[in-house]
XYZ file of C-alpha atoms in Angstrom:
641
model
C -27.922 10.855 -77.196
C -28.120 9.637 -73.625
C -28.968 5.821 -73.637
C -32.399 7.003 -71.119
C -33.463 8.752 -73.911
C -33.680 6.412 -76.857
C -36.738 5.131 -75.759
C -38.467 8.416 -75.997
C -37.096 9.211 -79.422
C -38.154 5.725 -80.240
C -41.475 6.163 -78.945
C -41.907 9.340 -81.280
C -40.632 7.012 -84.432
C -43.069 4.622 -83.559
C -45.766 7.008 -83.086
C -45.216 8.843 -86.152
C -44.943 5.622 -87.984
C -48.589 4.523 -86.471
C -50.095 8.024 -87.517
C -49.026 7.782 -90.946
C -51.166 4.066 -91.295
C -53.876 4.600 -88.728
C -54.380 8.387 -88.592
C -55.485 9.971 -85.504
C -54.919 8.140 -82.515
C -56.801 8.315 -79.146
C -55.253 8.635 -75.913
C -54.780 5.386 -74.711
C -53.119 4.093 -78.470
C -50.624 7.241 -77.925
C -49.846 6.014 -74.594
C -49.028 2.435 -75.728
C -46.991 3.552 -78.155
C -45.058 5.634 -75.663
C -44.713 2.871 -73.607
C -44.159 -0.277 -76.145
C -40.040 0.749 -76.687
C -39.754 0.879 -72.670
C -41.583 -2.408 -71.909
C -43.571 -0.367 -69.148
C -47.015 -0.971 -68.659
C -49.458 1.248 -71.230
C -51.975 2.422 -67.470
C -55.069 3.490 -69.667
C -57.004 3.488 -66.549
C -56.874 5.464 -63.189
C -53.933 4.542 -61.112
C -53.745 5.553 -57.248
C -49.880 5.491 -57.317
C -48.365 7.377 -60.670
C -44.991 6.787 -59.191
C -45.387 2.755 -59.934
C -44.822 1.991 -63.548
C -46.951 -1.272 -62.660
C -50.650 -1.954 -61.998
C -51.159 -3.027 -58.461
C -53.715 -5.178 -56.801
C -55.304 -1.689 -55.230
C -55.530 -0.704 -59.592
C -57.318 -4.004 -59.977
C -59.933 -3.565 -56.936
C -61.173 0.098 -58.486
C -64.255 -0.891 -59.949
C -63.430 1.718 -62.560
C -60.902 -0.620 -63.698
C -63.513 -3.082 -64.048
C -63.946 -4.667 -68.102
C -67.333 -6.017 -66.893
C -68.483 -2.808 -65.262
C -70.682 0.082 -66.475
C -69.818 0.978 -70.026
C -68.484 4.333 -69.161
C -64.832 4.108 -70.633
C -65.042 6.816 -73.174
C -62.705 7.006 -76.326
C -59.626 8.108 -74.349
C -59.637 4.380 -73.526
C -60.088 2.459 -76.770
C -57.067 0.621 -78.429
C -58.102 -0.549 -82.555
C -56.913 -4.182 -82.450
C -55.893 -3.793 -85.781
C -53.148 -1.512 -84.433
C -51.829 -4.567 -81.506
C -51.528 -6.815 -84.810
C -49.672 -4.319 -86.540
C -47.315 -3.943 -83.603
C -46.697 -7.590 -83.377
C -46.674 -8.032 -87.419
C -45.079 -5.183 -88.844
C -41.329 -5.344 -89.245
C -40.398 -1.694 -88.852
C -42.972 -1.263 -85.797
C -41.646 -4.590 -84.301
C -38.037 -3.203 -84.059
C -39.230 -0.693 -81.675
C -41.338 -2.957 -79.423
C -38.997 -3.750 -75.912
C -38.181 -7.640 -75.678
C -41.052 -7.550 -72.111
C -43.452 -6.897 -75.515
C -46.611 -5.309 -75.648
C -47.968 -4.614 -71.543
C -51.923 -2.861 -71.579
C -53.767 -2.251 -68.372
C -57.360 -0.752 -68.832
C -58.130 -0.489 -72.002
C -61.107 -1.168 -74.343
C -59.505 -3.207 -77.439
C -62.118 -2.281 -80.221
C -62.629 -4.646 -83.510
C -61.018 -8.717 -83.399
C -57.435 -9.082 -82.768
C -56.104 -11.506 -85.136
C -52.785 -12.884 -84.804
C -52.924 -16.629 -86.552
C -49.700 -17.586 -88.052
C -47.653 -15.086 -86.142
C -44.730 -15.594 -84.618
C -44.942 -12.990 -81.672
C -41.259 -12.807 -80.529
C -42.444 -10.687 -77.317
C -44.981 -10.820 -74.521
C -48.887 -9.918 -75.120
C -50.421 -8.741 -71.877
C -53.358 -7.299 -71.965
C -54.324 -6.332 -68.458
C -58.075 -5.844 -67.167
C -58.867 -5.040 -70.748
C -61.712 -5.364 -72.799
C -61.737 -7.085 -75.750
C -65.249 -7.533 -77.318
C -64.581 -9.521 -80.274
C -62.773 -13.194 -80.442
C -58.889 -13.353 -80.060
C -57.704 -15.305 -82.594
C -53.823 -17.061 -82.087
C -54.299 -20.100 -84.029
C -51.036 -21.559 -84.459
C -49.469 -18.531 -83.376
C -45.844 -18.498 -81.606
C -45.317 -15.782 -78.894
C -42.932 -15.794 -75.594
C -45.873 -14.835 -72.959
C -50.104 -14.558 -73.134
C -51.373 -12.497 -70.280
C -54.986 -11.498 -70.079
C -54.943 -11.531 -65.764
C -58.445 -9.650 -64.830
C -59.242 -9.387 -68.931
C -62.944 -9.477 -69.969
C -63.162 -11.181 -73.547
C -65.748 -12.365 -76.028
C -63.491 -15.888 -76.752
C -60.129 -16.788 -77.531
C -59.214 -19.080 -80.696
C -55.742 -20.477 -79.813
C -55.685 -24.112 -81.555
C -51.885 -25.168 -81.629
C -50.794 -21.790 -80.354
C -47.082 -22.531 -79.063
C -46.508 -20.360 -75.763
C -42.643 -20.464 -74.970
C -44.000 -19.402 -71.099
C -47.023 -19.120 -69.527
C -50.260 -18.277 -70.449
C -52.654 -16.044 -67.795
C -56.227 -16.124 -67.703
C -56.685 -15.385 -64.141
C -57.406 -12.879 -61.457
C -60.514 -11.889 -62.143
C -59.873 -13.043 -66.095
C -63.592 -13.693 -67.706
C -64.314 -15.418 -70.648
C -67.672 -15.082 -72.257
C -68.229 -17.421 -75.497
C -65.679 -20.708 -76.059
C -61.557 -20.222 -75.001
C -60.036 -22.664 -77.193
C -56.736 -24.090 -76.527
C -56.891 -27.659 -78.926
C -53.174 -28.663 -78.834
C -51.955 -26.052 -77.748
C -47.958 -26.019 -76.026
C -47.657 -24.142 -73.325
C -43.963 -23.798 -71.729
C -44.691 -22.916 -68.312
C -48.130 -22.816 -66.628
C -51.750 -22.452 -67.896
C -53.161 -20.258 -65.155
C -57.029 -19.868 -64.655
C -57.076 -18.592 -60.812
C -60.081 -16.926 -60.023
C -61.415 -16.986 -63.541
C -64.963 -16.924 -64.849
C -65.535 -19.064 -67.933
C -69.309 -19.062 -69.205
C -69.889 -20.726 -72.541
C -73.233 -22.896 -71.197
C -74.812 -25.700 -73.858
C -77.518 -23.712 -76.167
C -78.045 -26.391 -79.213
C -76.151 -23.291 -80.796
C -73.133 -24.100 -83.372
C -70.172 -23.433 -80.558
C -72.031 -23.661 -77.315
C -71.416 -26.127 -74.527
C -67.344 -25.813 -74.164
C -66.513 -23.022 -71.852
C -62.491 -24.339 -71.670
C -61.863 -26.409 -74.747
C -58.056 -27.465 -74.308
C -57.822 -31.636 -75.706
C -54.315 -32.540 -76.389
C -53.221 -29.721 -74.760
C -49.373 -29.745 -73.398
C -48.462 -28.101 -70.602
C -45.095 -27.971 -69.558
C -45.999 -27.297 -65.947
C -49.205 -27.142 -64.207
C -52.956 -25.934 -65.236
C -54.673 -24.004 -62.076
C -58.135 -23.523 -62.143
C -57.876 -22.811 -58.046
C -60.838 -20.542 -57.082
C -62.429 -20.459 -60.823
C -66.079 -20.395 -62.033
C -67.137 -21.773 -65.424
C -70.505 -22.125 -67.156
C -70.001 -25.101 -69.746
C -67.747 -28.201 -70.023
C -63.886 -28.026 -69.063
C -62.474 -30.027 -71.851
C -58.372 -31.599 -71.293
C -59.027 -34.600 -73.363
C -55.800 -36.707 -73.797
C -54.029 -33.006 -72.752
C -50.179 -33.541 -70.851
C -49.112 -31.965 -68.009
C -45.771 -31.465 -66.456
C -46.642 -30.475 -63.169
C -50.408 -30.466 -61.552
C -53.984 -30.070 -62.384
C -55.215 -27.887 -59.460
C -58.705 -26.920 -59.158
C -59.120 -26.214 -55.587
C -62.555 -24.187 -54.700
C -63.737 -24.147 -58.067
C -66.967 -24.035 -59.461
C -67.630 -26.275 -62.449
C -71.431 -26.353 -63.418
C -72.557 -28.139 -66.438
C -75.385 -30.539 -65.567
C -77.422 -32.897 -67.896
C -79.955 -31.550 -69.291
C -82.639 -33.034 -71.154
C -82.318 -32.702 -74.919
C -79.532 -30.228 -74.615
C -76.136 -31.269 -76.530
C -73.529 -30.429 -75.164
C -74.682 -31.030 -71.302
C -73.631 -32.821 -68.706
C -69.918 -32.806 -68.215
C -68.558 -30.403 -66.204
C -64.954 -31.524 -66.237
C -63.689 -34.141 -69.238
C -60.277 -35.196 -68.414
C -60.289 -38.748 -69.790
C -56.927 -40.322 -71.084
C -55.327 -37.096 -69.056
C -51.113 -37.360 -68.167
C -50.080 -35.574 -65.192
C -46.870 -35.992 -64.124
C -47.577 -34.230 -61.035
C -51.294 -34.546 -58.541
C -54.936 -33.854 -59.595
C -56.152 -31.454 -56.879
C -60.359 -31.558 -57.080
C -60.283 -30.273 -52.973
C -61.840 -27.714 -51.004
C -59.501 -24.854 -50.676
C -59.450 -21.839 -48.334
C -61.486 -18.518 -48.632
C -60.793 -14.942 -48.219
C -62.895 -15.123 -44.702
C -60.765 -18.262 -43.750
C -63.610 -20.994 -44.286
C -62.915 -23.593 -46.475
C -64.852 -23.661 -50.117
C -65.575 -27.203 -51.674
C -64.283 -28.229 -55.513
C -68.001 -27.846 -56.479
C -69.072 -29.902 -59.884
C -72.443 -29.811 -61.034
C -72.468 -32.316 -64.136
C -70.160 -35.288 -64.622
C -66.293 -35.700 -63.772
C -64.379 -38.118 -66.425
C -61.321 -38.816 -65.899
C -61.101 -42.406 -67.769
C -57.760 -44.311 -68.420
C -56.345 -40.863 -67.288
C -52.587 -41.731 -65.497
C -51.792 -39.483 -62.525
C -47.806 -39.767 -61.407
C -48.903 -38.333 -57.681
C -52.162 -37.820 -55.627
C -55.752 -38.060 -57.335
C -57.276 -35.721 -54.335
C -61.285 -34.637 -54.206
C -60.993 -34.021 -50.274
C -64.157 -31.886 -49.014
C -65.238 -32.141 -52.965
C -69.017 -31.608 -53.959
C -69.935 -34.061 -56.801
C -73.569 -34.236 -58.101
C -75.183 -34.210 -61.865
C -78.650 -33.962 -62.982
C -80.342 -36.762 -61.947
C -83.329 -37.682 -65.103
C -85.180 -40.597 -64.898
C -84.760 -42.446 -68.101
C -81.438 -40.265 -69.262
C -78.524 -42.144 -69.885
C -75.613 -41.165 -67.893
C -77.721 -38.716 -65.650
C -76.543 -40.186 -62.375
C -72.559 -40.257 -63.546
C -70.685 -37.809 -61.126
C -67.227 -39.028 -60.821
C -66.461 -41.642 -63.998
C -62.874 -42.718 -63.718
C -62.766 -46.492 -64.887
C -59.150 -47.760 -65.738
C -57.706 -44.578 -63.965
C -53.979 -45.445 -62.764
C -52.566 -43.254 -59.928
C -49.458 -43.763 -58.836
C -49.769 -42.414 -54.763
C -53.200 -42.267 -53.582
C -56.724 -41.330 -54.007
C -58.291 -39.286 -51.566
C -62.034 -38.757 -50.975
C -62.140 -37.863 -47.910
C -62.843 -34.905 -45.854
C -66.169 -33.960 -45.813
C -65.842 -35.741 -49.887
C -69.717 -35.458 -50.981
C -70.922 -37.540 -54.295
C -74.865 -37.635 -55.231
C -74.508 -40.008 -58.058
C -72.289 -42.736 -59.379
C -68.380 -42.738 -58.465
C -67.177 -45.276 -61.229
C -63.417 -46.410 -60.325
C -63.577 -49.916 -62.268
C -60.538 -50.849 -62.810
C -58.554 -48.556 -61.404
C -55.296 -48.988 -60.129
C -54.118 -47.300 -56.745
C -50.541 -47.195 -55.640
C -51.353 -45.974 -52.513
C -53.861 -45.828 -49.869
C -57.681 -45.388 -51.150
C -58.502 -43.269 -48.419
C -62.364 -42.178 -47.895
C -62.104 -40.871 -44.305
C -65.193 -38.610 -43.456
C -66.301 -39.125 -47.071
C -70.013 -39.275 -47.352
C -71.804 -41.532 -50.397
C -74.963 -41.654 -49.051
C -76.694 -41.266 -51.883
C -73.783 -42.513 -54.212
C -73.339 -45.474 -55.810
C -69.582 -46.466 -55.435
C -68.197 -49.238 -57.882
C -64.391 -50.235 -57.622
C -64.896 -53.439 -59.448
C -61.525 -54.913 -60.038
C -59.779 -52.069 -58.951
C -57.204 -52.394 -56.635
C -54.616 -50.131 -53.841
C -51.764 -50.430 -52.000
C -54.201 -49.661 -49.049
C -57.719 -49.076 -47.491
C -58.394 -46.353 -45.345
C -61.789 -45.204 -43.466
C -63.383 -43.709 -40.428
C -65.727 -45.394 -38.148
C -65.292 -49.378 -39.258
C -62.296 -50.184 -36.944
C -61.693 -50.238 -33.143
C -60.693 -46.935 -31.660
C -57.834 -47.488 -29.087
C -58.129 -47.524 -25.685
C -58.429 -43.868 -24.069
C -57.866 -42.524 -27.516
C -61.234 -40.227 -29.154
C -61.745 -40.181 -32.641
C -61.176 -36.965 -34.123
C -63.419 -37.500 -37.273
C -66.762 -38.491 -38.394
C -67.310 -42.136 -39.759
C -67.522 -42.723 -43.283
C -70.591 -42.587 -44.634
C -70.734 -45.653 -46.987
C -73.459 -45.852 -49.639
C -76.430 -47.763 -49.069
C -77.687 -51.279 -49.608
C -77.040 -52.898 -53.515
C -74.840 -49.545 -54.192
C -71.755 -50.822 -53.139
C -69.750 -52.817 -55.678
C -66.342 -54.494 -54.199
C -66.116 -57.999 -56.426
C -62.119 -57.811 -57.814
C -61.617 -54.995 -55.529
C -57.985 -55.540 -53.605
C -55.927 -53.390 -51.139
C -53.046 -54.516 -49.339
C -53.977 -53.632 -45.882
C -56.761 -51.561 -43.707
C -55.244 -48.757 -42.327
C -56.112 -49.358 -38.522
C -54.606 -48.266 -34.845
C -57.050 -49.583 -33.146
C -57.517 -53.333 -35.157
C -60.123 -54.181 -37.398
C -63.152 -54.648 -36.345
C -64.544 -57.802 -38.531
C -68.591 -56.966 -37.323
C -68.426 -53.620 -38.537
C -66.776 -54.869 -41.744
C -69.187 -57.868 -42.425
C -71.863 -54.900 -42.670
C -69.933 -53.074 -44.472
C -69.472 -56.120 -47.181
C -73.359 -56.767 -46.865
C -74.027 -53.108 -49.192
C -73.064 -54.722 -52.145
C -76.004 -56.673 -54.039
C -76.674 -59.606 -53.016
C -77.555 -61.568 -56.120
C -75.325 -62.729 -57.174
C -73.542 -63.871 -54.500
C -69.672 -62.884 -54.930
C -67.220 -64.585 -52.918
C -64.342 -62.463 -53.548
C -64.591 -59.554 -51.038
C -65.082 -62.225 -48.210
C -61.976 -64.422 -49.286
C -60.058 -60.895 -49.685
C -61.446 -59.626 -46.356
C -60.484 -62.449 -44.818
C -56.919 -62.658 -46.143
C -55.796 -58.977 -44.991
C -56.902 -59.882 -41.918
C -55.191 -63.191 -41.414
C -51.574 -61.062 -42.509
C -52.696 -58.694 -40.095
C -52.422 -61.539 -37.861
C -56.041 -61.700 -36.650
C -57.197 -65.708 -37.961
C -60.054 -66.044 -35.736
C -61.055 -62.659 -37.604
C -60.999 -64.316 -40.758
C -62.656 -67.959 -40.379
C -65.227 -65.485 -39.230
C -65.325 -64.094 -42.244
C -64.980 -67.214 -44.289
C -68.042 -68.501 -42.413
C -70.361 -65.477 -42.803
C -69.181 -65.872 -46.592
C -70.117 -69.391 -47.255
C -73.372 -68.936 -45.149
C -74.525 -66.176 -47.414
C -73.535 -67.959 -50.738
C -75.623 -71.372 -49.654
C -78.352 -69.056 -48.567
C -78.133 -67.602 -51.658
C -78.426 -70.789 -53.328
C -81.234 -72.275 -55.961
C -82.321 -75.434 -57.292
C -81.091 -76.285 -60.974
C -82.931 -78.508 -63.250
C -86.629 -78.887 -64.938
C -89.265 -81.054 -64.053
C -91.815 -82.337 -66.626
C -94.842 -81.153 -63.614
C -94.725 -77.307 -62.944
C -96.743 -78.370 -59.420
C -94.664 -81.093 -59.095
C -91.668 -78.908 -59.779
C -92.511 -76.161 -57.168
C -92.754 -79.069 -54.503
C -89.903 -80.445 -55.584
C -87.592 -77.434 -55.504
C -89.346 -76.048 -52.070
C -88.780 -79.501 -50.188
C -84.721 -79.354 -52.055
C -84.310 -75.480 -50.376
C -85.681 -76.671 -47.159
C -83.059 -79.166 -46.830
C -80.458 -77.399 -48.376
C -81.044 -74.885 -45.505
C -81.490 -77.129 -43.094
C -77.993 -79.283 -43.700
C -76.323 -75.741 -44.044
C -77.395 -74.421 -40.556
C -76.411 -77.950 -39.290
C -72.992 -76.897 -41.167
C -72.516 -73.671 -39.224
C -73.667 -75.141 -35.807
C -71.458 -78.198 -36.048
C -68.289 -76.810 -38.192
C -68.675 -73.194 -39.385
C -69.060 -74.624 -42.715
C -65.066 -76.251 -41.849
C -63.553 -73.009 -40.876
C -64.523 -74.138 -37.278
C -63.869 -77.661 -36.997
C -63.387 -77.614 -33.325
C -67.048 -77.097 -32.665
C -68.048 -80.859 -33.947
C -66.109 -82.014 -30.266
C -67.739 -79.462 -28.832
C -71.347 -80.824 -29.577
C -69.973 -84.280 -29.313
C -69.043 -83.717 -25.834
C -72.734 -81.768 -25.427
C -74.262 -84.899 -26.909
C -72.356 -87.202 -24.606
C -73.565 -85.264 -21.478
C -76.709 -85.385 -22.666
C -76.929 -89.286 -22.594
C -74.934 -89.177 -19.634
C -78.302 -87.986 -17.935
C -80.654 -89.620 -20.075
C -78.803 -93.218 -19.879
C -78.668 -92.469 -15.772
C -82.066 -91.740 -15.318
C -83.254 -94.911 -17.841
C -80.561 -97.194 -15.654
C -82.668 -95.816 -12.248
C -85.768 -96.604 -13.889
C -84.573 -99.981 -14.519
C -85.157 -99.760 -18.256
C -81.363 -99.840 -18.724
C -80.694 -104.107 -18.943
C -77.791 -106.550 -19.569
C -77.761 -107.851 -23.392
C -76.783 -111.404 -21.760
C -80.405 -113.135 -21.342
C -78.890 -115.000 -17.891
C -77.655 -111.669 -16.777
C -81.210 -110.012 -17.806
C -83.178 -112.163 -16.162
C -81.455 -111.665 -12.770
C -80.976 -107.966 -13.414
C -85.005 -107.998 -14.217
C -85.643 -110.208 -10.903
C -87.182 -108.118 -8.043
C -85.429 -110.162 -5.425
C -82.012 -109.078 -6.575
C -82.378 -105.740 -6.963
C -80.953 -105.089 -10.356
C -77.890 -107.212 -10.111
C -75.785 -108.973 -12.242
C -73.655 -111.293 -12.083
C -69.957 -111.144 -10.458
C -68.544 -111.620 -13.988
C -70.426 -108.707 -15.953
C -69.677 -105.299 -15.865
C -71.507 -103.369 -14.150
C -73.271 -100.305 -16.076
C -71.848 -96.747 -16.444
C -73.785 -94.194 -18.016
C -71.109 -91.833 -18.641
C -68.707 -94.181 -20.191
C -72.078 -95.973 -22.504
C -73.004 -92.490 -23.349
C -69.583 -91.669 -24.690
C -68.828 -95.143 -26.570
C -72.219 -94.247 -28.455
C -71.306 -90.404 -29.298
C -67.686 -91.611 -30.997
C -67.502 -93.973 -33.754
C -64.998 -96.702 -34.263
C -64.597 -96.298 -30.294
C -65.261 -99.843 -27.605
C -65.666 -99.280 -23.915
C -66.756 -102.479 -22.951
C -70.589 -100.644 -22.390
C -72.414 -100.628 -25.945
C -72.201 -104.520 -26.047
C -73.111 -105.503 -22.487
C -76.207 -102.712 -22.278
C -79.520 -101.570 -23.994
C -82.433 -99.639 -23.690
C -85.020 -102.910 -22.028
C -86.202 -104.858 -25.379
C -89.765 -105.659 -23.639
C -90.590 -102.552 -22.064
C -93.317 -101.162 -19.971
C -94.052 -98.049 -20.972
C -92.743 -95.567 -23.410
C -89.788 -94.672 -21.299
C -87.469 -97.527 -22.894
C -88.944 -96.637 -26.714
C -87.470 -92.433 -26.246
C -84.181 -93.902 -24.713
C -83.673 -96.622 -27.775
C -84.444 -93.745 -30.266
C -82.016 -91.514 -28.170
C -79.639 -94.043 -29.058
C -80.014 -94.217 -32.579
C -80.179 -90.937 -33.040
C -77.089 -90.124 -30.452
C -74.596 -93.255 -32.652
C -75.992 -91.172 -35.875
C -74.655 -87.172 -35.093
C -72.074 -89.087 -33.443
C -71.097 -90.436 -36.667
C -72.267 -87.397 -38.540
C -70.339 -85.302 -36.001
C -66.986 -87.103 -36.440
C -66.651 -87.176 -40.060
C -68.089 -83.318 -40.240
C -65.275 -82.783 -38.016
C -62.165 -84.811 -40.122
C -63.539 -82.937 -43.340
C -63.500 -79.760 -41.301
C -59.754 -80.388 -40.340
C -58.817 -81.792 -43.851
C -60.354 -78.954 -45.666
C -62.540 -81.176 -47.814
C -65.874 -78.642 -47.254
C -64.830 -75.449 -48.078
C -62.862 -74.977 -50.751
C -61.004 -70.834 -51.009
């Protein structure tokens, strides 16, 4: 016998041996059984191109191939599952079964397939089939799973061991839970352009469209393009390559009194060796079509080894007043990523983005991301660097080519612990923009630590003024902030108390800023003291023109007094400078040879000599007050980082 046709005679065997157990057998069983020894493809549906011994994607657009279409298959189509498992079980029929395994396309798999145990040494494909019962392969072994454009009523796969991939995708939908608890899969889990609809009902099984925890995955899970109805479950699961779930639809919001609701995608204590992809991908008409997630997003303690990426991704839940948890969209506290996280692009969150914690070692980029109506906490988190859109100078003759970052708003910011080793800038920093982006977070209580941060990026960036001017708007805000400590026996007596100690306190701060910048501007204490000394420059002048200006000596008074000599004095006494008197008074510790010799008159006529002695007093005490202010400035004694 020719070795072309020992398939055929094997084919007969193993129809004759399927006769003699099942009986009669309908068209589409014959045909698989013709085709099982080959490895070819068992076509039970029309086929445009008889000459291909494969489906094609023109097979899969006929809407008569369609699982989920009119029931109008007929019995020519209908496989008994109880025949699959006896192909995959039975020792004699398993001889004759080709090592590509057991290849369907079409048919309508009557009664529950159940393979548990088995060790499948072959390939189950099972092609834009129907299969209205449950698929049970708990711990099951087989080479290959392929159910690409299948409609089922649920798979039970706990700890099935796949030596390659498994395919629910291309049109693939699941109605009822597709379990995959610790399952190994050698190459990829593929979802593409599934439908998975298992939504919460308070019914025993509900609520967990995609229920794979501890799954491991030797390469990647793709979910690109897919729609489910329920929670996505990949608990603790381990992946070799990348979690991609570009364009899909995940919609399981919180609802009230409903177990089971809320999370659309559970990914907490998640390995990936690879990137988690949550982006907008591209659509058949070219547009892009956002990761869309309708309920919340965990991913906590989950360790990514490249990209965490949400670019152009839709996050919102359920919002319920009084329901815990109702306003989590994005809940990744403790997450470690070892490039960058990305939400950026059009990035849209209507809820809380949680990243406490987490630990970036990249750039946190949120360029174009909008969280206007998000609360954003990355509390103690920290990244190798910050990038935005629309905080930082754009360089000259340069246009910016996206929209500004939409940052949430006031009290929903949360930045205390948060660190990043730079701001990625070509234009510089701009430090106003940033001070109002630092004034979101609450304000009570004051936290120091994104001002002394701020500040320090800035001054390795090399721009100091930029952060004293941080430092001051920082120490301004915490004294502001400020309130009096301690009881008082009077509750009246208390509130006047406490309202005179804040009216001081604010008063000796604003002197602070206006003399030193709280010590972070030293320089302006000479400033005012040179402001103060022109002042009595021109007061002192006008006083000495008035006569009201006199010699301390009472012999040199009372000819400087005398209207016949016309304000002098004698040969030996200095004569009187009122910009070299107004300057010995402003600086302490400092003799000109003027504050001695000269006064404001002692018996004066008029109120004119009173205002220029209590000009004096007042100039010798800011002069004082000035020059210490500015040696503690220099010396660091008021602010302390």
């Amino acid at each position: 016998m020719a070795m072309e046709d020992q398939p055929q005679g094997r084919a007969s065997d193993l129809t004759a041996l399927a006769e003699a157990k099942f009986g009669k057998l309908s068209h589409a069983e014959k045909l698989l059984l013709e085709k099982v020894p080959s490895g070819d493809f068992a076509i039970c549906g029309p086929k445009r191109d008889r000459a291909d011994s494969n489906p094609t994607k023109e097979d899969d657009d006929d809407p008569r191939n369609n699982p989920g279409g009119p029931d109008k298959w007929g019995e020519a189509r209908k496989i008994r599952a109880d025949l699959v498992a006896w192909l995959c079980t039975d020792q004699e029929a398993r001889e004759h079964v080709h090592w590509r395994g057991i290849q369907v396309y079409g048919a309508d798999v009557t009664g529950p397939v159940n393979l548990s145990f088995v060790n499948i040494p072959f390939q189950l494909a099972l092609q834009h089939c129907r299969l209205k019962e449950a698929i049970n392969l708990r711990w099951a072994e087989l080479s290959q799973l392929d159910l690409e454009g299948s409609l089922v009523y649920g798979i039970l796969a706990a700890g099935v061991i796949v030596k390659n991939d498994v395919l629910l995708s291309e049109g693939f939908s699941a109605v009822g839970e597709v379990q995959l608890l610790g399952a190994q899969i050698g190459g990829d889990l593929d979802c593409s352009g599934g439908a998975f609809t298992n939504p919460p009902r308070n019914i025993a099984g509900s609520g967990n469209a995609l229920h794979a925890d501890r799954i491991k995955v030797k390469s990647s899970i793709f979910l690109r393009a897919s729609t489910v109805n329920g929670e996505v479950r990949l608990l603790a699961a381990q992946i070799g390559g990348n979690l991609e779930c570009d364009a899909a639809t995940f919609t399981n919001p919180l609802q009230k009194d409903l177990a089971g609701s809320g999370t659309a995608l559970n990914a907490s204590s998640i390995t990936v060796v690879g990137s988690v992809f949550l982006r907008h991908g591209a659509a058949v008409d070219g547009k892009d079509t956002p990761f869309i997630a309708r309920g919340q997003v965990n991913a906590i303690q989950a360790e990514v080894g490249g990209q965490f990426d949400c670019s152009g991704g839709d996050f919102s839940n359920s919002e319920q007043a009084g329901v815990e948890n109702s306003r989590k969209v994005l809940w990744a506290p403790r997450i470690t990523v070892k490039s960058a996280v990305f939400l950026e692009d059009g990035f849209t969150a209507n809820g809380v983005v949680d990243l406490y914690g987490a630990n970036i070692g990249g750039p946190f980029s949120c360029r174009n991301g909008n969280f206007q109506n998000a609360t954003l906490n990355l509390t103690n988190a920290s990244a190798g660097s910050l990038t935005d859109s629309g905080l930082n100078n754009v360089p000259a003759g340069a246009v910016a080519d996206e929209g500004p970052t939409i940052w949430p708003q006031q009290d929903k910011l949360l930045l205390d612990g948060f660190v990043y080793g730079r701001i990625s800038s070509e234009g510089g920093i701009n430090v106003k923009e940033r001070l109002k982006w630092l004034g979101r977070q609450t304000r009570a209580p004051f936290r120091r630590q994104p001002y002394l941060h701020l500040a320090k990026v800035l001054r390795e960036s090399g721009d100091s003024n930029g952060a004293r001017q941080v430092l001051e708007k920082m120490e301004e805000l915490r004294r502001s902030g400020e309130k009096p400590v301690g009881g008082r026996s009077s509750k009246w007596l208390a509130k006047i108390i406490d309202l005179a100690r804040i009216r001081m306190a604010r008063l000796w701060s604003l002197f602070l800023k206006v003399s030193i910048g709280y010590g972070y501007y030293p320089g302006r204490a000479i400033r005012l003291i040179i402001l103060l000394s022109v002042v009595g420059w021109i007061v002192y002048g006008a006083s000495y023109d008035a006569r009201t200006m006199v010699p301390t000596d009472k012999d040199a008074y009372k000819e400087f007094k005398d209207p016949k000599t016309e304000r002098q004095v004698p040969p030996h006494y200095p004569t009187f400078s009122s910009p070299v008197y107004s300057l010995e008074n402003s600086l302490p510790l400092v003799k000109l040879g003027q504050g001695d010799k000269w006064q404001p008159d002692p018996e004066p006529d008029g109120w004119s000599p009173v205002l220029v002695r209590w000009f004096l007093r007042l100039q010798i005490l800011l002069g004082w007050l000035l020059a210490t202010l500015f040696v503690a400035g220099v010396s660091g004694v008021v602010h302390k980082e």
